[in-house]
Amino acid sequence: MCESVGLRKCVKCPEPGTLAGLDPSKASYCKPCFIQMVKHKFSSTIGKRRLYKDGEKRETLIVFEGDGPSAFLLSLISQGLRADAHKRLTLIPTVMVLLTVTDEEAIAFVKRRVENFKDVVDARWIFVHISSIFGNFDDLDELNSIGNVESIAKWERVLNACLTESVRNEFVRLSRALICVRVARRLGVNKVMMSDSADNLAKCVIYSLAFARGSSISCLSGAVDKTYPHVSIIRPLREISNKEIALLNRFENSDRFIIHVDGSENCKHGLSVQSATSEFVDNLQVEGFRATITTILSTATKLQSISRKKTRCQFCSALFQSELDDERFVSEFVCLFFFCYLSIRLRPMCLSVQLFHLIGSSVLIIVANTEPPEHIMVVPANVLGNNILTAVSVQV
Amino acid sequence: MVLCSRCDNAASLKRSQDGNPVCCSCFIELFEQDVHDTIVKCGILKRGEKVAVGASGGKDSTVVAYVLNVLNKRYDYGVELHLLSIDEGIKGYRDDSLKAVERNRVEYGLPLTILSYKDLYGWSMDEIVSKIGKKNNCTFCGVFRRQALDRGALMLGANRLVTGHNADDMAETILMNVLRGDIARLQRCTTAVTGSEGCLPRAKPLKYTFERDIVMYAHYKKLDYFSTECLYAPNAYRGYARNFIKELGRTRPRAILDVIRSGEDLAIRGEIALPDLTNCERCGYISSQKLCKACLLLDGLNTNDLTLGVKKQKSKSQKISEGGQCSAQGKTCACTGARDPSEEF
């Protein structure tokens, strides 16, 4: 009797409210209403943008990475496909298991674990290592796995070439999105569903500001990202926080989809822009500023770049400014790929990068292993400086 | 022994912008060259203008006054410099910092004008804090100081107002505006010269200069400044952003400039409505509401309604308030919700 007096009521029914989500006003829910609320956020993110209506293509690449949010996404896809006709998730999935660890035993361990629950989604499952960004996708039709020892060695070499932890983390983030888009193009799919949660996207907005990517924060945090030609990135967990995801994973036994691998990037410690940002946002949320994450995300969707130019880097989604010719304003991270390219001192065999055009004061760099060649970025020649002669000689 | 990257002398410190080791004289030369480049590139000063320099006695305003004076003589900008100080009426803090400004006036040979909150508004900060407590008092101080600087510059007949905001301050402001969703202010806070449309322009010559470099410059030039923090502002929300910016600067020094660069790249989407700038009905100064924030806060102080201008006014409240109305009739306005104009730039 005394215990129930202080309990708040669920905002949806007369039961005691024991759970609260991302809502800044601290609305309380009972367990069934909480589950319903979180799932409704997922459904409305997809439904309100009419992604699968009006004759839209339904083939979708679902990205699974083994962490909590992607386990949650897999569970929601599975339930959505099995729902009745009114609530069915009308998409045709292909599940892509994205591997980022470089140890062969760890990769084999992940594959074995995935085989245990492959039947939860009736779809084609493929395994893609993030180092495939340096490889080719020709054998993707026959095999269900791409990324070999050679590309993993290249990947490790590039990561070791990064000067700081901040650069390495940013390179991994950019490569992750790009590899998903490339696999989708190869499969003829025009939608990629990624499992970024609200917490991760808010932190991404803040540290993207610190990397001079203000012009693209609305793209990298929106529910639908159309910066890549012919492929849209969908983030259906955009309004769901990590806490809500963890609770629902526990309630619905989706924890079995989580794969912990030793040596994954979560275990890497060190001072970086990303870790400082993560700590900062978490501290604000704990200190009582509960609207931090929702405010950051709503702010990011209202902003765009002041530039009207259409030249956008396909690696980091940055728009190029007229000030690009001014060395003072050229951040060395306008495109991280460029920095890594310079940091390994123009070893083209590692990145398979060729200089294609020297147009006036700009250098057009092309990744040669893709077919057709894919433009990555335009860089003023004065930034390359003394390396320009070496770069041109590489082309010959 | 580490050598200077520009000459063969022994290096004394690392520059924050690029991490290069430099000696004292090269550091001073590069610092002044950077400020000069910013002034020329952003069009901060124009020949024949009278420029009011907001001087608080702290390191930033002391350095900006000194550097402008030096560069004005060296490069012949042709502007007339005038120091302008605001006395908030904080005992033990502002009176000591104003003594530092007095010493600067004597040393630099620049004229100085001091205005006080008591004279302009009838309330000093000590009286305001004793009335409303320590919470939210930065709101009052920031609103009053900004308008007081505008009034002082107009009183002097100045064409431009220069403040000592540095790169760290700019990065903090961009971050805070993102954290609080203040997109109208986010668009305005990053330009080096604001308020070009009919009202007094504000310029920030130290916009791309790091706070650490400013401290070292003041140290090498042996400038006299006051360095105590305000005793009424220990719990300001800006402290969170400041600590984070310092952490970013330790991790990657260019991150501060990159945050500013990000802020410059941002713009509001076309479909989002912004408030229109008009004039206050009561005092005639710039405002986006019928009553400006300073008049609204003064109303609150005079009528004992301490939430006026600070808390969000509910639209169905029986106590109808003029300040709660938005001038953007019918449109979704970005200024709904509680705003903290003390961070206005």
XYZ file of C-alpha atoms in Angstrom:
741
model
C 0.000 0.000 0.000
C 2.698 2.485 0.940
C 4.902 1.336 -1.914
C 2.395 2.071 -4.645
C 1.550 5.574 -3.449
C 4.753 7.125 -4.820
C 4.692 5.316 -8.146
C 3.746 7.274 -11.213
C 1.053 6.042 -13.531
C 1.652 4.857 -17.014
C 0.697 7.591 -19.448
C -1.241 5.091 -21.560
C -3.079 2.917 -19.029
C -3.845 2.808 -15.280
C -0.936 0.522 -14.470
C 2.047 1.821 -12.457
C 4.666 3.376 -14.688
C 8.087 1.855 -14.152
C 9.926 2.660 -17.385
C 10.949 5.914 -19.028
C 12.531 6.441 -22.399
C 14.145 9.271 -24.304
C 11.245 11.664 -23.736
C 12.630 14.769 -21.976
C 9.450 15.148 -19.954
C 10.079 11.757 -18.355
C 6.835 10.095 -19.373
C 6.406 6.813 -17.513
C 5.242 3.596 -19.128
C 4.443 0.119 -17.969
C 6.274 -2.673 -19.695
C 3.782 -3.488 -22.498
C 3.174 0.185 -23.275
C 6.892 0.873 -23.254
C 7.483 -1.896 -25.770
C 4.671 -0.557 -27.904
C 6.018 2.996 -27.716
C 9.498 2.041 -28.858
C 8.237 -0.110 -31.706
C 5.933 2.665 -32.785
C 8.900 4.996 -33.120
C 10.489 2.477 -35.453
C 7.340 2.063 -37.527
C 6.592 5.760 -37.771
C 10.131 6.585 -38.871
C 9.628 4.310 -41.863
C 5.946 4.995 -42.417
C 5.857 8.760 -42.261
C 8.381 9.028 -45.077
C 6.481 6.543 -47.249
C 9.652 4.666 -48.067
C 7.900 1.516 -49.225
C 4.734 2.938 -50.719
C 3.637 4.358 -54.049
C 5.418 1.731 -56.061
C 8.792 2.159 -54.382
C 11.295 -0.649 -54.709
C 11.229 -2.920 -51.692
C 14.665 -4.500 -51.822
C 16.637 -3.346 -48.784
C 20.089 -4.141 -47.482
C 19.970 -4.630 -43.701
C 23.320 -3.941 -42.051
C 24.104 -6.138 -39.053
C 27.197 -5.409 -36.987
C 26.751 -7.556 -33.911
C 26.112 -4.756 -31.443
C 22.969 -3.991 -29.470
C 21.281 -1.622 -31.929
C 21.796 -3.951 -34.888
C 20.497 -6.901 -32.871
C 17.427 -4.818 -32.109
C 17.017 -3.896 -35.766
C 17.269 -7.546 -36.774
C 14.581 -8.444 -34.263
C 12.267 -5.698 -35.500
C 12.759 -6.734 -39.119
C 11.991 -10.310 -38.193
C 8.814 -9.380 -36.325
C 7.765 -6.894 -38.961
C 7.968 -9.425 -41.745
C 5.831 -11.859 -39.764
C 3.140 -9.388 -38.724
C -0.366 -9.533 -40.163
C -1.250 -7.871 -43.412
C -2.102 -4.518 -41.865
C 1.166 -4.037 -40.007
C 3.520 -6.017 -42.181
C 6.904 -4.551 -42.958
C 6.741 -4.642 -46.733
C 10.378 -4.971 -47.662
C 12.534 -7.668 -49.212
C 15.635 -7.903 -47.037
C 19.197 -8.907 -47.698
C 21.181 -9.063 -44.478
C 24.787 -7.943 -44.677
C 26.997 -8.854 -41.753
C 29.606 -6.106 -41.601
C 32.894 -7.277 -40.127
C 35.416 -4.823 -38.729
C 37.750 -7.073 -36.767
C 40.938 -8.110 -38.508
C 41.798 -11.332 -36.701
C 40.973 -14.431 -38.749
C 39.834 -16.450 -35.748
C 37.513 -13.660 -34.670
C 36.027 -13.459 -38.150
C 35.417 -17.215 -38.156
C 33.863 -16.942 -34.696
C 31.441 -14.273 -35.886
C 30.441 -16.352 -38.883
C 29.769 -19.374 -36.703
C 27.654 -17.335 -34.321
C 25.624 -15.864 -37.160
C 24.869 -19.332 -38.524
C 23.040 -20.065 -35.264
C 20.350 -17.465 -35.825
C 20.337 -17.035 -39.595
C 16.820 -18.409 -39.860
C 15.340 -15.537 -37.854
C 15.102 -13.513 -41.075
C 14.252 -15.410 -44.234
C 16.704 -13.627 -46.497
C 20.033 -13.885 -48.202
C 22.878 -13.370 -45.758
C 26.240 -12.078 -46.939
C 29.434 -11.385 -45.017
C 31.364 -8.268 -45.928
C 34.582 -7.169 -44.329
C 35.077 -3.433 -44.159
C 38.421 -3.806 -45.903
C 36.549 -4.703 -49.085
C 36.577 -0.992 -49.721
C 40.017 -1.691 -51.193
C 38.984 -4.874 -52.965
C 36.643 -5.743 -55.763
C 33.100 -7.060 -55.583
C 33.158 -9.336 -58.622
C 32.754 -12.552 -56.667
C 29.831 -11.298 -54.590
C 27.320 -13.186 -56.734
C 28.868 -16.605 -56.270
C 30.201 -16.272 -52.750
C 28.378 -14.883 -49.764
C 31.515 -13.398 -48.306
C 33.933 -10.779 -49.572
C 37.074 -9.374 -48.052
C 40.160 -11.544 -48.150
C 43.554 -11.659 -46.496
C 44.991 -9.207 -48.990
C 42.381 -6.501 -48.444
C 42.527 -6.989 -44.673
C 46.277 -6.429 -44.804
C 45.701 -3.219 -46.757
C 43.096 -2.145 -44.239
C 45.467 -2.696 -41.342
C 48.165 -0.758 -43.135
C 45.875 2.228 -43.617
C 44.727 2.143 -40.006
C 48.321 2.051 -38.838
C 49.084 4.985 -41.116
C 46.559 7.142 -39.263
C 48.434 9.467 -36.989
C 45.923 9.679 -34.141
C 43.062 7.720 -32.686
C 40.673 10.448 -33.823
C 41.671 10.013 -37.444
C 41.437 6.255 -37.230
C 37.948 6.339 -35.755
C 36.780 8.817 -38.347
C 38.220 6.735 -41.157
C 36.395 3.659 -39.892
C 33.131 5.586 -39.681
C 33.420 6.941 -43.208
C 34.466 3.600 -44.642
C 31.561 1.875 -42.943
C 28.956 3.959 -44.728
C 30.762 3.783 -48.044
C 31.131 0.014 -48.035
C 27.414 -0.418 -47.351
C 26.571 1.840 -50.251
C 28.915 0.019 -52.590
C 27.567 -3.408 -51.698
C 24.045 -2.111 -52.220
C 24.971 -0.809 -55.659
C 26.560 -4.109 -56.576
C 23.427 -5.988 -55.552
C 21.165 -3.579 -57.408
C 19.534 -2.428 -54.173
C 18.703 1.234 -53.622
C 18.055 1.221 -49.857
C 20.407 0.516 -46.974
C 19.047 0.229 -43.445
C 21.580 0.972 -40.742
C 21.183 0.605 -37.002
C 22.427 3.973 -35.754
C 20.676 4.907 -32.527
C 19.819 8.371 -31.274
C 22.770 8.481 -28.879
C 25.292 7.534 -31.526
C 23.896 9.974 -34.070
C 23.904 12.870 -31.605
C 27.520 12.191 -30.736
C 28.308 11.917 -34.432
C 26.827 15.375 -35.023
C 28.990 16.922 -32.315
C 32.268 15.387 -33.358
C 31.535 16.038 -37.011
C 31.440 19.705 -36.101
C 34.901 19.210 -34.647
C 36.060 17.761 -37.968
C 34.782 20.769 -39.947
C 31.897 18.784 -41.404
C 29.205 21.274 -40.521
C 27.947 21.228 -44.082
C 26.920 17.591 -43.871
C 25.568 17.067 -40.365
C 21.977 17.069 -41.596
C 22.853 14.253 -44.001
C 24.695 12.087 -41.528
C 22.028 12.330 -38.839
C 18.810 12.319 -40.843
C 16.415 9.410 -40.994
C 16.897 9.215 -44.765
C 20.253 10.137 -46.239
C 20.337 10.677 -49.993
C 23.855 12.008 -50.467
C 25.017 8.912 -52.310
C 23.804 8.589 -55.884
C 21.162 5.898 -56.430
C 21.304 4.596 -52.835
C 19.505 5.928 -49.758
C 20.668 5.228 -46.234
C 17.771 4.679 -43.832
C 18.204 5.021 -40.086
C 14.994 3.671 -38.530
C 16.409 3.681 -34.987
C 17.151 7.389 -35.178
C 14.744 8.365 -32.413
C 15.404 5.387 -30.143
C 18.093 5.652 -27.503
C 20.618 3.024 -26.503
C 18.835 2.608 -23.184
C 15.524 1.826 -24.849
C 17.254 -0.593 -27.208
C 18.968 -2.403 -24.351
C 15.692 -2.730 -22.454
C 13.814 -4.138 -25.419
C 16.658 -6.498 -26.266
C 16.313 -7.842 -22.757
C 12.511 -7.982 -22.800
C 12.255 -9.760 -26.131
C 15.323 -11.960 -25.820
C 17.122 -10.283 -28.706
C 20.323 -10.405 -26.688
C 21.111 -13.692 -28.402
C 21.859 -11.759 -31.584
C 24.612 -9.699 -29.924
C 28.124 -10.858 -30.757
C 31.007 -9.756 -28.548
C 34.403 -10.056 -30.156
C 37.652 -9.410 -28.330
C 39.730 -6.789 -30.037
C 36.782 -4.994 -31.605
C 36.993 -1.260 -31.854
C 34.935 -0.794 -28.720
C 37.846 -2.149 -26.706
C 40.310 0.355 -28.086
C 41.065 3.021 -25.538
C 42.808 6.303 -25.992
C 42.094 9.996 -26.034
C 40.273 10.995 -29.186
C 37.727 13.512 -30.376
C 35.154 10.724 -30.491
C 35.727 9.558 -26.927
C 35.696 13.126 -25.595
C 32.423 13.783 -27.403
C 30.866 10.568 -26.157
C 31.785 11.401 -22.590
C 30.501 14.962 -22.999
C 27.072 13.993 -24.335
C 26.667 11.230 -21.758
C 27.584 13.621 -18.944
C 25.049 16.189 -20.088
C 22.342 13.560 -20.253
C 23.184 12.312 -16.755
C 23.507 15.819 -15.294
C 19.832 16.422 -15.891
C 19.827 17.971 -19.360
C 17.580 15.238 -20.686
C 16.768 17.016 -23.922
C 20.367 17.023 -25.122
C 20.111 14.183 -27.613
C 16.732 15.113 -29.021
C 17.728 18.766 -29.361
C 20.957 17.944 -31.167
C 19.130 15.733 -33.651
C 16.321 18.206 -34.291
C 18.834 21.011 -34.744
C 20.877 18.996 -37.218
C 17.868 18.302 -39.425
C 17.122 22.025 -39.711
C 20.583 22.949 -40.914
C 22.150 22.709 -44.312
C 25.239 23.983 -46.019
C 25.470 27.559 -47.192
C 27.058 26.322 -50.381
C 24.901 25.788 -53.429
C 27.585 23.854 -55.240
C 26.866 20.272 -56.109
C 30.412 19.037 -55.705
C 30.107 16.704 -52.763
C 32.752 14.323 -51.564
C 31.350 10.833 -51.753
C 33.497 9.736 -48.882
C 32.574 12.193 -46.163
C 29.604 14.028 -47.754
C 31.334 17.369 -47.412
C 30.462 20.164 -49.788
C 33.362 22.150 -51.141
C 33.501 25.869 -50.544
C 34.960 28.677 -52.539
C 37.409 29.182 -49.683
C 38.896 25.794 -50.458
C 41.750 27.522 -52.248
C 42.703 29.323 -49.074
C 45.131 27.126 -47.188
C 44.101 28.657 -43.897
C 40.599 27.333 -44.278
C 41.447 23.956 -45.726
C 41.157 21.580 -42.852
C 43.348 18.560 -43.242
C 40.240 16.557 -42.578
C 38.012 18.055 -45.226
C 38.289 14.549 -46.472
C 39.947 11.989 -44.287
C 40.750 9.772 -47.217
C 42.910 12.553 -48.538
C 44.729 12.791 -45.241
C 45.366 9.076 -45.081
C 46.531 9.237 -48.657
C 49.083 11.867 -47.744
C 49.983 10.293 -44.428
C 51.217 7.122 -46.071
C 53.266 9.273 -48.420
C 51.642 8.433 -51.694
C 52.053 4.702 -51.747
C 49.595 3.987 -54.523
C 49.835 0.212 -54.355
C 48.255 0.271 -50.934
C 45.239 2.379 -51.794
C 45.142 1.813 -55.549
C 44.686 5.512 -56.013
C 45.584 7.167 -59.263
C 45.699 10.785 -60.187
C 43.461 11.172 -63.160
C 43.301 14.883 -63.895
C 45.283 17.911 -62.956
C 42.765 20.616 -63.785
C 44.056 24.078 -63.154
C 44.747 24.173 -59.452
C 42.850 21.017 -58.589
C 43.656 17.358 -58.537
C 40.933 14.844 -59.220
C 41.691 11.625 -57.406
C 40.045 8.412 -58.484
C 39.895 5.049 -56.812
C 40.843 2.815 -59.680
C 39.628 -0.522 -58.419
C 35.982 0.306 -58.890
C 34.377 0.045 -62.266
C 33.537 2.619 -63.481
C 36.090 4.692 -61.576
C 34.504 6.522 -58.707
C 35.358 10.123 -58.026
C 36.305 10.652 -54.447
C 37.241 14.284 -54.183
C 38.741 17.376 -55.668
C 41.743 18.798 -53.885
C 43.575 22.041 -54.590
C 47.047 21.349 -55.865
C 48.709 23.716 -53.444
C 47.636 21.489 -50.597
C 49.618 18.643 -52.086
C 52.535 21.021 -52.351
C 55.834 19.318 -52.962
C 54.134 15.980 -53.348
C 52.467 17.004 -56.571
C 55.354 15.889 -58.748
C 55.499 12.529 -57.064
C 51.773 12.188 -57.420
C 51.855 12.937 -61.123
C 54.701 10.508 -61.648
C 52.639 7.788 -60.052
C 50.139 8.167 -62.834
C 52.664 7.393 -65.549
C 67.218 22.114 -27.583
C 64.282 22.798 -29.889
C 64.860 25.546 -32.421
C 62.390 28.053 -33.738
C 60.780 26.986 -36.992
C 61.309 30.437 -38.515
C 64.784 31.420 -37.301
C 67.676 29.772 -35.500
C 66.948 30.965 -31.993
C 65.852 28.696 -29.186
C 62.135 28.022 -29.201
C 60.059 29.244 -26.270
C 56.644 27.753 -26.963
C 54.473 25.948 -29.494
C 51.896 27.848 -31.457
C 48.419 26.508 -30.876
C 47.336 26.783 -34.493
C 49.933 24.595 -36.105
C 52.020 23.204 -33.259
C 55.235 24.680 -34.601
C 57.901 25.683 -32.071
C 58.647 29.405 -32.157
C 60.703 31.911 -30.203
C 59.293 34.995 -28.490
C 59.781 37.508 -31.264
C 58.545 35.180 -34.002
C 55.501 34.284 -31.927
C 54.617 37.940 -31.459
C 55.175 38.655 -35.132
C 53.041 35.707 -36.249
C 50.309 36.558 -33.761
C 50.020 40.118 -34.984
C 50.184 38.987 -38.604
C 47.304 36.570 -37.996
C 45.153 39.273 -36.468
C 46.018 41.633 -39.307
C 45.106 38.977 -41.876
C 41.764 38.446 -40.162
C 41.072 42.179 -40.123
C 41.879 42.596 -43.800
C 40.163 39.431 -44.995
C 36.930 39.858 -43.083
C 36.756 43.596 -43.718
C 36.569 44.364 -40.029
C 37.859 47.939 -40.113
C 37.262 50.688 -42.653
C 39.199 53.897 -43.060
C 37.764 56.941 -41.374
C 35.631 54.981 -38.932
C 35.400 55.534 -35.246
C 35.738 52.201 -33.467
C 34.595 51.479 -29.916
C 36.552 48.677 -28.262
C 34.620 46.820 -25.581
C 37.078 46.722 -22.694
C 36.419 44.653 -19.599
C 39.942 44.548 -18.210
C 40.320 40.865 -18.978
C 42.982 39.331 -21.167
C 40.937 39.204 -24.373
C 39.830 42.826 -24.413
C 43.228 44.018 -23.234
C 44.964 42.153 -26.038
C 42.465 43.267 -28.671
C 42.832 46.902 -27.616
C 46.611 46.664 -27.611
C 46.865 44.802 -30.915
C 44.429 47.126 -32.682
C 46.396 50.101 -31.436
C 49.682 48.610 -32.652
C 48.336 47.484 -36.016
C 46.505 50.769 -36.548
C 49.810 52.591 -36.316
C 51.769 49.997 -38.261
C 49.423 49.403 -41.193
C 47.586 52.727 -41.077
C 43.998 51.481 -40.954
C 42.954 55.070 -40.444
C 40.486 54.370 -37.654
C 39.956 56.179 -34.389
C 39.986 53.861 -31.370
C 37.975 54.476 -28.225
C 37.764 52.251 -25.146
C 34.277 51.501 -23.821
C 33.737 49.781 -20.484
C 30.566 48.642 -18.754
C 30.361 48.657 -14.977
C 27.937 45.906 -13.963
C 28.168 46.808 -10.310
C 29.672 43.575 -8.988
C 31.553 44.502 -5.836
C 35.077 43.178 -5.565
C 35.171 42.085 -9.192
C 34.235 44.777 -11.679
C 35.733 47.679 -9.763
C 39.119 45.943 -9.784
C 38.881 45.114 -13.474
C 37.935 48.695 -14.295
C 41.097 49.841 -12.543
C 42.996 47.662 -15.008
C 41.169 49.365 -17.884
C 42.102 52.745 -16.429
C 45.746 51.728 -16.417
C 45.390 50.575 -20.021
C 43.896 53.923 -20.979
C 46.893 55.715 -19.555
C 49.398 53.305 -21.059
C 47.946 53.092 -24.579
C 46.828 56.712 -24.810
C 43.278 55.831 -25.840
C 40.172 57.644 -24.574
C 37.937 55.655 -22.210
C 34.232 55.869 -21.424
C 32.641 53.920 -18.570
C 28.900 53.244 -18.381
C 27.198 51.498 -15.498
C 24.093 49.361 -15.211
C 22.938 51.550 -12.351
C 22.894 54.636 -14.557
C 21.332 52.954 -17.578
C 18.829 50.582 -15.987
C 18.543 51.608 -12.345
C 19.750 48.207 -11.145
C 23.242 46.985 -10.434
C 24.138 43.309 -10.688
C 24.552 43.079 -6.930
C 20.984 44.289 -6.512
C 19.719 41.945 -9.217
C 21.393 38.909 -7.685
C 20.112 39.755 -4.222
C 16.629 39.837 -5.710
C 16.576 36.792 -8.000
C 19.315 34.634 -6.516
C 22.298 33.208 -8.338
C 20.328 31.170 -10.820
C 19.738 32.773 -14.214
C 21.509 35.985 -13.303
C 23.817 35.570 -16.289
C 20.739 36.136 -18.419
C 20.216 39.594 -16.983
C 23.880 40.515 -17.088
C 24.385 39.395 -20.676
C 21.272 41.121 -21.988
C 22.058 44.357 -20.201
C 25.729 44.376 -21.182
C 25.029 43.822 -24.834
C 22.535 46.654 -24.992
C 24.769 48.837 -22.856
C 27.631 48.358 -25.305
C 25.338 49.291 -28.168
C 24.108 52.344 -26.323
C 27.616 53.377 -25.345
C 28.909 53.065 -28.898
C 26.002 55.121 -30.227
C 26.608 57.692 -27.529
C 30.219 58.007 -28.633
C 29.187 58.275 -32.261
C 31.173 55.158 -33.099
C 30.634 53.349 -36.390
C 31.713 49.935 -35.144
C 32.032 47.952 -31.941
C 34.941 45.574 -31.454
C 34.875 42.787 -28.866
C 37.586 40.421 -27.733
C 35.887 37.100 -28.488
C 38.493 34.520 -29.403
C 38.382 31.179 -31.200
C 37.559 29.246 -28.045
C 34.597 31.527 -27.329
C 33.311 31.140 -30.867
C 33.565 27.358 -30.718
C 31.779 27.294 -27.362
C 28.955 29.397 -28.742
C 28.475 27.244 -31.824
C 28.413 24.142 -29.660
C 25.949 25.631 -27.184
C 23.600 26.768 -29.918
C 23.590 23.250 -31.346
C 23.019 21.748 -27.905
C 20.055 24.014 -27.232
C 18.585 24.003 -30.707
C 18.922 27.751 -31.143
C 19.205 27.747 -34.905
C 18.418 31.436 -35.388
C 21.388 32.382 -33.292
C 23.514 29.657 -34.833
C 23.309 31.370 -38.171
C 24.389 34.705 -36.727
C 27.069 33.785 -34.238
C 29.925 32.795 -36.534
C 30.499 35.800 -38.758
C 33.347 38.121 -37.860
C 31.177 41.206 -38.433
C 27.513 41.015 -37.459
C 24.675 43.465 -37.604
C 25.450 45.013 -40.958
C 21.867 45.944 -41.736
C 21.260 49.347 -40.285
C 22.360 48.622 -36.747
C 25.755 48.902 -35.150
C 28.243 46.412 -36.617
C 30.110 44.207 -34.190
C 33.530 42.874 -35.088
C 35.691 40.155 -33.582
C 39.311 40.524 -34.730
C 40.506 37.653 -32.521
C 38.012 35.230 -34.040
C 40.664 32.811 -35.268
C 43.085 33.318 -32.387
C 43.362 30.705 -29.673
C 42.865 31.641 -26.054
C 46.172 30.062 -25.137
C 47.997 32.205 -27.692
C 46.296 35.306 -26.303
C 47.529 34.492 -22.818
C 51.076 33.954 -24.058
C 50.986 37.159 -26.096
C 49.837 39.145 -23.075
C 52.572 37.490 -21.041
C 55.369 38.293 -23.469
C 54.154 41.845 -23.997
C 53.770 42.208 -20.215
C 50.239 43.525 -20.607
C 48.348 44.433 -17.468
C 45.014 42.635 -17.192
C 42.568 41.327 -14.603
C 42.088 37.584 -14.532
C 39.550 36.694 -11.849
C 36.360 34.967 -12.946
C 32.990 36.457 -12.162
C 31.782 35.236 -8.786
C 28.137 35.091 -9.877
C 28.732 32.734 -12.810
C 30.201 29.511 -11.410
C 27.394 27.240 -12.591
C 26.747 28.615 -16.037
C 25.773 26.093 -18.691
C 28.604 27.437 -20.798
C 31.013 25.743 -18.413
C 30.078 22.364 -19.872
C 30.797 23.547 -23.396
C 34.001 25.233 -22.286
C 35.359 22.074 -20.674
C 34.499 20.068 -23.755
C 36.181 22.574 -26.078
C 39.299 22.468 -23.929
C 39.269 18.694 -24.091
C 38.942 18.839 -27.873
C 41.821 21.277 -28.033
C 44.007 18.905 -26.057
C 43.111 15.992 -28.280
C 43.367 17.760 -31.598
C 44.274 21.466 -31.609
C 42.691 22.192 -34.966
C 39.328 20.965 -33.686
C 38.519 24.434 -32.359
C 39.058 26.056 -35.739
C 37.168 23.191 -37.345
C 34.156 23.823 -35.116
C 34.214 27.453 -36.244
C 34.553 26.320 -39.831
C 31.544 24.050 -39.353
C 29.567 26.931 -37.921
C 30.401 29.085 -40.911
C 29.200 26.360 -43.272
C 25.793 26.068 -41.643
C 22.628 27.720 -42.842
C 18.965 27.342 -42.014
C 16.787 25.371 -44.360
C 14.572 27.553 -46.464
C 11.275 26.309 -45.062
C 12.034 27.222 -41.444
C 10.752 30.622 -40.370
C 12.978 33.047 -38.515
C 11.992 36.101 -36.488
C 12.106 39.488 -38.163
C 14.263 42.204 -36.683
C 12.382 45.330 -35.687
C 12.729 47.959 -32.997
C 11.525 47.831 -29.436
C 8.386 49.840 -28.803
C 9.717 51.231 -25.569
C 13.405 52.018 -25.985
C 13.744 51.932 -29.768
C 16.722 49.600 -29.933
C 16.942 46.484 -32.062
C 14.629 43.612 -31.180
C 12.787 40.720 -32.758
C 9.835 41.151 -30.407
C 7.560 44.030 -29.630
C 9.513 44.624 -26.444
C 13.219 43.928 -26.368
C 14.632 41.520 -23.832
C 16.222 44.237 -21.731
C 12.915 46.071 -21.295
C 11.214 42.786 -20.535
C 13.730 41.884 -17.851
C 13.479 45.371 -16.404
C 9.710 44.951 -16.253
C 10.216 41.744 -14.341
C 12.564 43.392 -11.874
C 10.345 46.409 -11.333
C 7.107 44.469 -10.959
C 8.530 41.569 -8.908
C 7.562 39.074 -11.608
C 10.924 37.382 -11.787
C 9.934 34.836 -14.425
C 9.177 37.528 -16.995
C 11.605 37.110 -19.875
C 13.275 34.105 -18.267
C 10.666 31.358 -18.193
C 8.522 30.321 -21.092
C 5.168 32.089 -21.161
C 2.249 29.713 -21.580
C -0.087 30.870 -24.292
C -3.228 30.137 -22.270
C -1.987 31.865 -19.163
C -4.419 34.406 -17.774
C -1.548 36.790 -17.173
C -1.175 38.094 -20.709
C 2.329 39.355 -21.319
C 3.417 41.481 -24.219
C 6.864 39.947 -24.312
C 5.519 36.465 -24.742
C 4.023 37.259 -28.098
C 6.002 36.471 -31.176
C 6.233 38.937 -34.002
C 6.133 36.211 -36.668
C 2.351 36.040 -36.856
C 0.998 32.692 -37.903
C 4.367 31.228 -38.773
C 6.255 28.638 -36.798
C 8.855 30.763 -35.128
C 12.303 29.650 -34.086
C 12.229 31.842 -30.994
C 9.561 29.848 -29.156
C 10.825 28.332 -25.957
C 13.095 29.716 -23.301
C 16.077 31.496 -24.754
C 19.209 32.760 -23.109
C 20.165 35.983 -24.876
C 23.226 36.425 -22.715
C 24.993 34.293 -25.303
C 24.034 36.665 -28.067
C 26.822 37.735 -30.367
